[in-house]
XYZ file of C-alpha atoms in Angstrom:
710
model
C -9.047 27.241 19.569
C -7.915 23.991 20.967
C -9.245 21.434 19.133
C -11.829 20.354 22.584
C -13.306 23.614 21.206
C -13.525 22.983 18.003
C -15.805 20.059 18.140
C -18.557 21.693 20.670
C -19.123 23.912 18.320
C -22.681 24.062 16.096
C -22.210 22.636 12.792
C -23.768 25.926 11.588
C -20.233 27.815 13.134
C -17.552 25.567 11.377
C -15.240 27.835 9.107
C -16.219 27.705 6.085
C -19.580 26.068 6.270
C -22.307 27.033 4.155
C -26.042 26.252 4.849
C -27.655 23.894 2.766
C -30.545 21.124 3.849
C -29.002 18.885 6.416
C -30.524 15.296 7.700
C -32.295 16.120 11.213
C -31.521 13.108 13.840
C -34.413 10.068 13.688
C -36.371 11.311 16.646
C -36.902 14.702 14.620
C -37.581 13.042 11.542
C -41.786 12.479 11.150
C -42.280 9.518 9.094
C -42.762 10.665 5.770
C -38.630 12.184 5.652
C -37.777 8.500 7.156
C -39.027 6.806 4.417
C -37.380 9.355 2.130
C -33.948 8.543 3.818
C -34.216 4.752 4.322
C -36.026 3.136 2.058
C -33.885 1.218 0.128
C -33.980 2.151 -3.687
C -33.385 0.520 -6.553
C -33.461 3.063 -9.119
C -29.857 3.994 -7.573
C -30.488 4.998 -4.169
C -30.429 7.982 -4.927
C -33.950 8.786 -4.773
C -33.302 11.337 -1.577
C -32.181 13.798 -3.560
C -33.360 13.354 -7.008
C -37.524 12.463 -5.456
C -39.480 15.315 -6.789
C -39.846 17.159 -2.854
C -35.876 17.454 -3.945
C -36.192 19.260 -7.300
C -35.632 22.895 -5.867
C -33.637 25.705 -7.347
C -32.474 26.700 -4.756
C -30.931 25.900 -1.653
C -33.282 28.816 0.077
C -36.459 26.199 -1.403
C -34.312 23.220 0.075
C -33.927 24.561 3.543
C -37.525 25.687 3.818
C -39.189 22.244 2.281
C -36.651 20.268 4.775
C -38.142 22.160 7.441
C -41.783 21.026 6.239
C -40.339 17.619 6.333
C -39.465 17.857 10.089
C -36.109 20.491 10.444
C -36.001 21.689 13.819
C -33.379 24.350 15.252
C -30.220 22.870 15.341
C -28.921 24.322 18.542
C -30.287 21.874 20.810
C -29.375 19.337 18.202
C -26.236 20.239 18.713
C -25.957 20.724 22.626
C -27.694 17.639 22.660
C -25.379 15.544 20.523
C -22.190 17.146 22.961
C -24.001 16.166 26.167
C -24.072 12.491 24.917
C -20.405 12.806 22.953
C -19.389 14.127 26.918
C -21.056 11.016 28.938
C -19.836 8.376 26.592
C -16.428 9.050 27.309
C -13.589 8.195 29.427
C -11.404 9.061 31.937
C -7.996 7.206 32.832
C -9.916 5.731 35.564
C -12.158 4.717 32.928
C -15.714 5.864 34.385
C -17.567 8.866 32.602
C -16.460 12.180 34.384
C -18.867 13.791 36.709
C -17.654 17.450 36.713
C -16.468 19.811 34.022
C -13.019 19.080 32.211
C -10.276 20.459 33.812
C -9.345 23.277 31.036
C -6.398 21.201 28.838
C -7.752 18.113 30.073
C -8.461 15.280 26.951
C -11.845 13.811 27.082
C -11.354 10.700 25.296
C -8.366 8.358 26.527
C -8.078 4.905 26.170
C -10.682 2.538 27.609
C -10.160 -0.273 30.205
C -11.312 -2.809 28.319
C -9.350 -5.963 27.686
C -8.416 -6.644 24.039
C -9.928 -9.630 23.835
C -13.514 -8.140 24.693
C -13.468 -5.250 21.887
C -15.424 -5.595 19.532
C -14.976 -4.954 15.337
C -16.060 -1.578 14.544
C -18.455 -0.195 11.407
C -18.828 3.042 10.018
C -21.522 3.910 7.998
C -24.454 6.877 7.444
C -27.280 6.939 5.127
C -26.397 10.539 4.559
C -23.405 9.641 2.033
C -25.443 8.135 -0.379
C -26.848 11.788 -1.096
C -24.243 12.649 -3.878
C -24.906 11.688 -6.507
C -25.384 12.300 -10.488
C -27.783 15.677 -10.910
C -28.357 14.290 -14.406
C -27.528 11.059 -15.797
C -27.089 10.447 -19.486
C -30.653 10.169 -20.770
C -28.277 7.950 -23.639
C -26.965 5.291 -20.840
C -29.096 3.069 -19.189
C -27.105 2.120 -15.898
C -25.758 4.956 -13.530
C -22.697 5.903 -13.063
C -19.816 3.708 -11.432
C -19.732 5.639 -8.300
C -23.135 4.650 -7.241
C -25.117 5.638 -4.221
C -26.202 2.338 -3.581
C -22.573 0.807 -3.234
C -22.356 1.174 0.708
C -25.761 0.343 1.307
C -25.869 -3.313 -0.541
C -22.356 -3.703 1.169
C -24.028 -2.630 5.113
C -26.976 -4.812 3.790
C -24.963 -8.110 2.643
C -23.242 -7.332 6.935
C -26.584 -6.996 8.312
C -27.646 -9.906 6.479
C -25.390 -12.003 7.122
C -25.639 -11.582 10.878
C -22.845 -8.991 11.704
C -24.924 -6.186 12.571
C -27.915 -6.104 14.337
C -30.213 -4.056 12.610
C -33.998 -3.662 12.784
C -34.880 -4.000 8.703
C -33.189 -7.633 8.497
C -35.314 -10.061 10.802
C -31.801 -11.976 11.068
C -30.144 -14.385 13.543
C -26.852 -12.096 15.294
C -23.762 -13.629 15.519
C -22.550 -13.471 19.946
C -20.053 -10.520 18.932
C -21.670 -8.344 16.545
C -20.004 -5.064 14.735
C -20.408 -1.843 16.947
C -21.041 1.377 15.045
C -18.507 4.011 14.633
C -20.401 7.302 13.597
C -20.080 9.493 11.058
C -19.492 13.363 11.761
C -18.416 15.708 8.917
C -14.425 16.927 9.118
C -13.758 20.313 10.177
C -11.914 22.584 7.997
C -8.076 22.385 10.137
C -8.156 18.445 9.356
C -9.075 18.517 5.740
C -6.064 20.852 5.563
C -3.928 18.666 6.940
C -3.715 16.844 3.563
C -5.734 19.340 1.063
C -5.111 22.890 0.449
C -7.392 25.864 1.839
C -8.630 26.957 -1.967
C -9.139 22.769 -2.835
C -11.614 22.877 0.885
C -13.516 26.291 -0.185
C -14.377 24.926 -3.488
C -15.663 21.706 -2.969
C -17.653 23.573 -0.246
C -18.584 26.207 -2.308
C -20.993 23.657 -4.742
C -23.400 23.322 -1.668
C -24.964 26.693 -2.776
C -24.084 26.467 -6.947
C -27.050 26.351 -8.856
C -27.475 22.901 -10.970
C -27.324 24.683 -14.106
C -23.471 25.607 -13.086
C -22.490 22.356 -10.832
C -23.946 19.902 -14.818
C -21.090 22.642 -15.835
C -18.769 21.660 -13.764
C -18.541 18.090 -13.730
C -16.742 18.744 -17.358
C -14.145 20.632 -16.415
C -12.909 18.207 -14.280
C -11.563 14.647 -14.793
C -14.079 11.884 -13.493
C -16.105 14.105 -10.737
C -19.383 14.072 -10.619
C -21.304 17.097 -7.986
C -24.281 18.138 -6.810
C -25.497 20.532 -3.703
C -25.199 17.752 -1.017
C -22.031 16.674 -2.517
C -19.919 18.526 0.557
C -22.158 16.984 3.042
C -21.442 13.670 2.061
C -17.546 14.550 1.279
C -17.408 15.750 4.941
C -19.395 12.536 6.187
C -16.759 10.254 4.217
C -13.648 12.014 5.771
C -14.957 12.069 8.911
C -16.366 8.735 8.977
C -12.582 7.715 8.229
C -11.052 9.806 10.927
C -13.173 8.281 13.579
C -12.570 4.268 12.549
C -9.270 5.197 12.582
C -9.708 7.239 16.218
C -11.747 4.768 17.839
C -9.085 1.579 16.416
C -6.514 3.848 17.848
C -7.804 5.018 20.922
C -8.782 1.214 21.884
C -12.395 1.875 21.829
C -12.980 -1.165 19.302
C -10.104 -3.877 18.028
C -10.562 -3.332 14.245
C -12.943 -1.577 11.759
C -14.469 -0.725 8.422
C -15.544 2.118 7.458
C -18.228 1.349 4.322
C -17.864 4.906 3.278
C -18.365 7.113 -0.059
C -17.482 9.138 -1.980
C -13.875 7.897 -2.102
C -10.353 9.471 -1.833
C -7.237 8.062 -2.626
C -7.354 10.319 -6.216
C -8.168 13.203 -4.421
C -4.987 15.427 -4.582
C -4.170 18.594 -2.565
C -5.227 20.089 -5.211
C -7.937 18.705 -7.408
C -11.403 16.539 -7.092
C -10.206 13.683 -9.960
C -11.453 9.995 -11.098
C -14.597 9.985 -8.549
C -12.861 11.551 -5.190
C -12.659 14.736 -3.450
C -11.357 14.321 -0.079
C -8.662 12.044 0.378
C -10.046 10.230 3.181
C -7.015 7.590 4.224
C -4.476 10.295 4.264
C -6.834 13.153 6.176
C -7.646 9.900 8.771
C -4.104 9.258 9.148
C -2.844 12.546 9.765
C -5.634 13.370 11.980
C -4.048 10.186 14.587
C -0.828 11.100 14.232
C -1.438 14.132 15.385
C -3.900 13.114 18.369
C -2.258 10.305 19.379
C 1.427 11.210 19.217
C 2.915 8.737 21.325
C 0.540 5.650 20.866
C 0.338 6.728 16.883
C 3.750 7.581 14.909
C 4.187 5.533 12.395
C 1.492 4.137 9.767
C 1.288 1.766 6.840
C -1.026 2.670 4.074
C -1.539 -0.848 1.841
C -3.853 0.325 -1.123
C -5.371 -2.356 -2.981
C -7.267 -0.550 -5.584
C -6.998 -1.435 -9.303
C -5.978 1.968 -9.295
C -3.306 3.801 -8.293
C -3.931 5.815 -5.446
C -1.882 8.935 -6.817
C -3.248 11.231 -3.847
C -2.506 9.379 -1.348
C 1.025 8.673 -2.457
C 1.142 12.860 -3.121
C 0.348 13.365 0.275
C 2.963 11.493 1.595
C 5.853 11.268 -0.747
C 8.143 13.014 1.940
C 6.776 11.331 4.361
C 9.346 8.815 6.526
C 6.664 7.498 9.001
C 4.129 6.682 6.398
C 5.268 3.456 3.550
C 2.713 3.777 1.351
C 2.543 0.563 -0.842
C 0.136 0.389 -3.618
C -0.361 -3.031 -5.784
C -2.658 -1.113 -8.895
C -2.957 -1.560 -12.654
C -0.910 0.524 -14.386
C -0.127 -0.683 -18.452
C 2.829 2.028 -18.607
C 0.834 4.904 -17.183
C -2.266 3.787 -19.897
C -3.979 2.827 -17.301
C -5.881 5.666 -14.924
C -4.523 7.474 -13.585
C -2.264 7.775 -16.753
C 0.682 8.454 -16.162
C 4.381 7.363 -14.728
C 4.252 7.989 -11.118
C 2.238 4.188 -10.947
C 5.309 2.572 -12.094
C 8.077 1.133 -10.001
C 10.687 3.664 -10.007
C 8.547 6.163 -7.924
C 9.515 5.519 -4.027
C 9.490 8.538 -2.557
C 11.840 11.297 -1.919
C 14.134 13.100 0.260
C 13.401 11.679 3.621
C 10.166 9.483 2.489
C 13.135 7.547 0.626
C 12.152 3.871 0.099
C 8.460 4.692 2.373
C 6.515 4.707 -1.858
C 6.392 1.170 -3.089
C 5.140 0.560 -6.547
C 3.680 -3.153 -7.687
C 2.250 -1.852 -10.920
C 0.701 -5.051 -13.286
C 1.418 -4.219 -16.836
C -2.211 -5.675 -18.114
C -5.789 -6.348 -16.649
C -6.083 -10.040 -16.008
C -4.557 -10.210 -12.003
C -6.056 -12.986 -10.127
C -5.321 -14.263 -6.663
C -2.212 -16.008 -7.024
C -0.798 -12.603 -8.529
C -2.111 -10.365 -5.640
C -0.667 -12.664 -2.938
C 2.349 -13.512 -4.888
C 3.258 -9.417 -4.118
C 1.489 -10.266 -0.178
C 4.761 -12.199 0.136
C 7.750 -11.451 -1.914
C 6.787 -7.655 -0.573
C 4.265 -6.759 1.396
C 4.705 -8.284 4.150
C 8.882 -8.279 4.594
C 9.100 -4.871 3.593
C 5.295 -4.145 6.327
C 7.073 -6.242 9.645
C 10.364 -3.640 9.190
C 8.604 -1.031 8.626
C 6.657 -1.793 11.778
C 3.393 0.400 11.928
C 1.360 1.589 15.267
C -1.668 1.389 12.530
C -2.435 0.212 9.444
C -5.047 1.691 7.183
C -6.176 -0.459 4.064
C -7.116 1.260 1.227
C -9.586 -1.425 0.378
C -10.914 -0.756 -3.435
C -12.957 -3.436 -5.034
C -12.422 -3.003 -8.056
C -10.101 -6.042 -8.927
C -12.527 -8.179 -8.207
C -13.866 -10.716 -10.346
C -16.722 -9.180 -11.929
C -16.047 -5.337 -11.788
C -15.715 -4.330 -16.009
C -13.713 -1.285 -14.351
C -10.463 -2.941 -13.122
C -11.147 -6.177 -15.223
C -8.509 -8.523 -13.169
C -10.413 -11.617 -10.733
C -9.546 -11.297 -7.685
C -12.090 -13.422 -5.307
C -13.421 -12.429 -1.711
C -11.538 -15.429 -0.294
C -8.305 -13.529 -1.726
C -8.927 -10.428 -0.505
C -9.697 -12.322 3.005
C -6.449 -13.461 2.820
C -4.857 -10.627 2.602
C -6.717 -8.309 5.010
C -5.934 -11.872 7.279
C -1.449 -11.199 6.362
C -2.321 -7.771 7.636
C -3.976 -7.981 10.798
C -0.965 -8.680 13.256
C 0.705 -5.693 12.266
C 0.373 -2.544 14.783
C -0.998 -5.034 17.526
C -3.953 -5.616 15.033
C -5.050 -2.045 14.762
C -6.415 -2.421 11.202
C -8.560 -0.019 10.021
C -10.654 -1.046 5.971
C -11.417 2.122 4.542
C -13.893 1.526 1.552
C -12.059 2.966 -1.901
C -13.021 2.279 -5.383
C -15.521 -0.894 -6.455
C -18.368 -0.778 -9.293
C -19.930 -4.077 -9.187
C -22.663 -4.141 -6.371
C -22.807 -7.823 -5.809
C -18.425 -8.050 -5.805
C -18.095 -5.216 -3.428
C -20.792 -6.737 -1.114
C -18.815 -10.343 -0.755
C -15.638 -9.449 -0.549
C -16.540 -6.991 2.575
C -18.290 -9.324 3.532
C -15.380 -11.842 3.484
C -12.562 -9.121 4.762
C -15.036 -7.842 7.783
C -15.437 -11.518 8.569
C -11.554 -11.814 8.880
C -11.885 -8.876 10.983
C -13.985 -10.576 13.579
C -11.136 -13.416 13.845
C -12.991 -16.047 10.880
C -9.425 -17.484 9.060
C -10.409 -16.842 5.066
C -11.309 -19.889 3.008
C -8.029 -21.546 1.341
C -7.126 -20.831 -1.885
C -5.578 -23.904 -3.896
C -4.169 -22.082 -7.305
C -1.317 -20.194 -6.017
C 0.960 -19.780 -8.899
C 1.120 -16.615 -9.837
C 1.577 -15.473 -13.775
C 4.374 -14.703 -15.904
C 4.017 -10.730 -16.022
C 2.675 -10.733 -12.336
C 5.675 -12.778 -10.583
C 7.937 -10.745 -13.483
C 5.806 -7.396 -12.118
C 6.683 -8.374 -8.450
C 10.663 -9.375 -8.724
C 11.052 -5.573 -10.813
C 9.565 -3.746 -7.755
C 11.912 -1.203 -6.227
C 11.121 -3.021 -3.033
C 13.872 -5.142 -2.965
C 15.541 -2.525 -0.981
C 13.676 -2.565 2.061
C 13.350 -6.414 1.466
C 16.883 -7.021 2.018
C 16.264 -4.614 4.997
C 14.336 -7.441 6.470
C 16.462 -10.067 5.417
C 19.179 -8.434 7.136
C 17.757 -8.438 10.229
C 17.268 -12.448 9.655
C 20.920 -12.965 8.603
C 22.060 -10.556 11.472
C 19.853 -13.385 13.873
C 20.773 -16.774 12.474
C 24.537 -16.142 11.346
C 25.718 -12.915 13.893
C 26.387 -10.568 10.818
C 26.991 -7.763 10.724
C 26.530 -5.181 7.688
C 29.966 -3.254 6.293
C 29.910 0.467 5.754
C 29.947 1.845 1.903
C 31.683 5.143 2.512
C 31.866 6.470 -0.897
C 28.669 9.890 -1.962
C 28.821 8.347 -5.286
C 27.635 5.220 -4.662
C 24.019 4.892 -4.406
C 22.152 4.915 -1.227
C 20.201 1.500 -1.861
C 24.022 -0.467 -0.897
C 22.238 0.470 2.473
C 22.092 -3.170 3.867
C 23.691 -4.435 0.957
C 27.077 -5.615 2.220
C 27.363 -7.901 5.408
C 29.974 -10.494 6.741
C 30.607 -12.954 9.699
C 31.943 -11.283 12.380
C 35.185 -13.074 12.125
C 35.529 -11.978 8.117
C 39.382 -9.983 8.099
C 40.171 -13.165 10.374
C 43.261 -15.777 9.000
C 40.483 -18.022 8.000
C 39.069 -19.253 4.382
C 36.494 -16.572 2.894
C 33.612 -16.713 0.725
C 32.326 -13.835 -1.235
C 28.890 -14.198 -2.519
C 27.690 -11.746 -4.926
C 23.883 -12.187 -6.203
C 20.839 -10.746 -7.389
C 18.597 -9.724 -4.426
C 16.863 -12.948 -3.184
C 13.358 -14.989 -4.029
C 10.933 -15.945 -1.470
C 8.390 -17.961 -1.412
C 6.294 -21.088 -0.078
C 7.609 -23.968 1.756
C 5.611 -26.956 0.114
C 3.799 -27.540 3.191
C 2.358 -24.533 3.548
C -1.565 -24.613 2.137
C -2.541 -21.582 3.244
C -0.476 -18.554 2.324
C -0.794 -16.390 5.514
C 1.209 -19.007 6.802
C 4.540 -19.289 4.200
C 7.354 -18.344 5.367
C 10.502 -16.710 3.967
C 13.303 -18.187 1.938
C 16.470 -17.604 -0.109
C 18.510 -19.934 -1.735
C 21.594 -18.910 -0.561
C 20.999 -21.284 2.718
C 22.535 -23.950 1.528
C 25.736 -22.125 0.814
C 26.166 -20.094 4.249
C 24.931 -23.050 5.946
C 27.966 -24.875 4.915
C 30.430 -22.965 4.819
C 29.956 -21.753 7.929
C 29.606 -25.696 9.195
C 33.818 -26.025 7.433
C 34.760 -23.233 9.045
C 34.431 -20.246 6.070
C 33.529 -16.638 7.000
C 31.285 -15.150 4.340
C 30.731 -11.444 2.705
C 27.349 -11.524 2.109
C 26.757 -8.743 -1.207
C 23.375 -7.876 -2.643
C 23.581 -6.086 -5.959
C 19.479 -4.371 -6.194
C 18.286 -4.742 -9.512
C 17.145 -0.652 -9.382
C 19.142 1.774 -7.011
C 18.526 5.106 -6.648
C 21.665 7.513 -7.227
C 22.731 11.132 -5.101
C 22.840 12.360 -8.929
C 19.883 9.879 -10.473
C 18.119 11.235 -13.223
C 14.431 12.980 -12.645
C 12.308 10.017 -11.719
C 9.141 11.788 -13.399
C 11.566 11.560 -16.438
C 13.956 8.785 -16.208
C 16.119 8.308 -19.783
C 16.115 4.363 -19.210
C 18.913 3.653 -21.204
C 21.052 5.675 -19.149
C 19.803 4.438 -16.156
C 21.173 1.143 -16.695
C 24.433 2.604 -17.837
C 24.423 4.748 -14.097
C 23.656 1.453 -12.635
C 26.246 -0.601 -13.889
C 29.083 1.943 -13.514
C 27.323 1.947 -9.495
C 27.512 -2.038 -9.353
C 31.194 -2.109 -10.888
C 32.597 0.981 -7.955
C 30.712 -1.449 -5.118
C 33.123 -3.979 -6.348
C 35.995 -2.590 -6.444
C 34.932 -0.355 -3.044
C 34.992 -3.670 -1.444
C 38.067 -5.371 -3.263
C 40.115 -2.529 -1.725
C 38.378 -1.822 1.744
C 37.763 -5.712 3.028
C 38.679 -7.976 0.537
C 42.339 -7.658 -0.776
C 44.002 -6.277 2.616
C 42.045 -8.702 5.264
C 44.284 -12.540 6.158
C 42.390 -14.639 4.863
C 43.953 -18.260 3.896
C 42.364 -18.494 0.582
C 38.824 -17.134 -0.877
C 36.559 -18.176 -3.323
C 33.863 -15.606 -4.846
C 30.197 -17.625 -5.757
C 28.139 -15.584 -7.975
C 24.953 -16.054 -8.919
C 22.798 -14.119 -11.545
C 24.178 -11.157 -13.005
C 26.585 -9.730 -10.241
C 28.654 -12.919 -11.862
C 30.053 -9.318 -14.096
C 31.104 -7.736 -11.368
C 33.785 -10.389 -10.557
C 35.177 -10.711 -13.863
C 34.907 -6.937 -14.250
C 37.292 -7.007 -10.814
C 39.601 -9.863 -13.017
C 39.792 -7.392 -15.413
C 40.906 -4.167 -13.720
C 42.543 -5.458 -10.316
C 45.913 -6.730 -11.430
C 46.222 -8.455 -7.828
C 43.218 -10.426 -8.316
C 43.629 -13.350 -9.447
C 46.607 -13.788 -6.943
C 43.992 -13.847 -4.320
C 41.181 -15.849 -5.365
C 42.028 -19.520 -5.410
C 38.614 -19.858 -7.276
C 34.598 -18.232 -9.077
C 32.139 -19.777 -9.565
C 29.122 -18.570 -11.220
C 25.257 -18.963 -12.003
C 23.815 -17.633 -14.968
C 19.783 -17.889 -15.450
C 18.251 -16.070 -18.923
C 16.734 -13.424 -16.534
C 19.784 -11.759 -15.900
C 19.741 -7.856 -15.010
C 19.865 -6.220 -17.398
C 21.043 -8.534 -19.795
C 21.654 -12.245 -19.924
C 25.143 -11.379 -21.660
C 27.408 -14.557 -20.092
C 30.987 -12.556 -18.198
C 33.899 -13.220 -20.365
C 38.026 -12.561 -20.465
C 39.057 -12.673 -23.918
C 41.471 -9.955 -24.328
C 44.434 -10.765 -26.532
C 46.534 -8.825 -24.580
C 45.443 -10.294 -20.675
C 45.381 -13.842 -22.307
C 47.257 -15.049 -18.510
C 43.635 -13.564 -17.036
C 41.699 -15.456 -19.379
C 43.755 -18.758 -18.848
C 43.402 -18.809 -15.054
C 39.774 -17.686 -15.519
C 39.383 -20.841 -17.363
C 41.332 -23.115 -14.826
C 39.839 -21.658 -12.001
C 36.046 -20.829 -12.539
C 33.177 -22.921 -12.904
C 30.709 -21.499 -15.013
C 27.337 -22.659 -15.022
C 24.379 -21.277 -17.124
C 20.647 -22.121 -17.862
C 19.510 -24.508 -20.286
C 17.101 -20.977 -21.027
C 19.938 -18.714 -21.670
C 20.399 -17.576 -25.113
C 24.070 -19.289 -25.552
C 22.220 -22.332 -25.846
C 20.064 -21.218 -29.022
C 21.128 -19.987 -32.633
C 17.853 -17.934 -34.931
C 15.888 -19.175 -32.326
C 16.868 -22.650 -32.650
C 18.173 -24.957 -29.640
C 21.908 -25.848 -30.740
C 23.485 -28.330 -30.313
C 25.561 -28.536 -27.096
C 28.783 -29.882 -27.169
C 32.442 -28.808 -26.013
C 34.186 -25.745 -27.331
C 38.093 -25.014 -27.169
C 37.046 -22.872 -24.646
């Protein structure tokens, strides 16, 4: 059975479908049903299911009651919907077909619409509010954080701002309002692209499970509740994400926001958890890759929910065509979902190595400057290097200021900036899918700010842009430095005509790919400058008033420019702070001391490899080493272990700061058996040490800076 046949099937014939109450189209509803389903309810937005009329003991009784309230035979409804979808579809000529589709012909193709005329899409369906608690704890005066009102408050905020026309709200509408994208039930084959069949059938079974058993199930699972309409809401949530992404990829809309629930990024392949049942974003991404293989091969998923998206990470951990970046509170594995899997060391496996990037905040309390620093330092360079065909934001707004679960201080303006920085990617094909966020005011204002950005409005200015120490330290430690180096490699190749020098040594980590670059004349009879340095920093230029306009640069630019001007050749070697060895320890049970020892051994081996294969054999007239940060030790390592080193080298210049990895110890040559090396090192080197380095302090007190014997 092909996809066209599946999509044309009545809902009641879907594999795994379990009969239950369903909401008929509006034209088949009487006033009583409309009042129940559409009324804004301040008692949790769940009155549809908690209404006494629905408090029955069986699905049969619910179905009978639904029939009394206006439900009709669904066969005609299914036929009408199929007919409308067919008449609304486009052919390659941009018009509706007059005859039946030929076998194998694609009904939904890209419409012939100029990009500038495309609207921004909005997906919302009130039926997603039917998922609610059966038995709220009597001792708790408020509602569950994953409140059915969440999506309505966002929808109402968008309507009251005039971004979408709804008869309930009598407000002026913008010239080009949001275009509605209708949600549908995700199919079993679509959901099983991510989840196991057993998981799908378990969630489906809740539609026919008595209330008492559902309440008992809640206690068995991790932060999940159920009722007999949960399965229906979960299908709509996943289907809404799918239809929203397909609308953007196909060109029906330029970008879109999906206001959907239940959320999905915690749902793993075989279990629901963390308020999540089906992994909406992952399902939508895989469906788009399958349905549009020519125009949607690579997908970027950016997850800014305050909790780590363990479900999305699991879905794509081995996939080289999906780049997953998560910015979340980790707190050394104590913040939900607890465990090590959200740390910076989990960066993909197999063909997906390097395609999983975690930026794990060490504590709550992060704000705008921290998130924007992460975007500047990591997200944007890596995303542009990946060059996706589609960008999906797993948009949890629980890091927003005012959210008690998240405990962070991200403002709506910051969310708008982050969306704005992602918007040029993939030709503007950007989809925002709601995940978490539990303060109704915060999520409404944040979603409104992001939607305005999707519509083309520039974000407001953020004045305080200096990250906290813990925030900048986390970003600088991120495992994304390898991908960031790939971005810098392209810049250096374009500006200085550099080439990559290959490292043919199995024992050396694959993380050294892109790390060794050289100008074309590195083997010629000219002076040679060799730069050993830590991963470069990039930051906002002094004239950048909006962070989205920040430019990248590194502190070595002046030295490279000077060397080129003076006729030097250059070999530029970046030593990453974290490497992934071929025989590395298990990523899920690593020993930090062992990791540092392996790291140091690999760096030393790389230095010797470069010396023996690229530096010592060349015809350079003179060789100068420039060491920046911790790689200065690798220069001294060469001096200690290669006798020809001091005979070929003209000078060594090093800069040492207090943050050198893994320890800020000063490299030294002091063995009495090699005094001539120590003497040569003293006469031919300059060592600059940061004023904050521990060498200047004794027992916490500042040491007097006075010349010593050495």
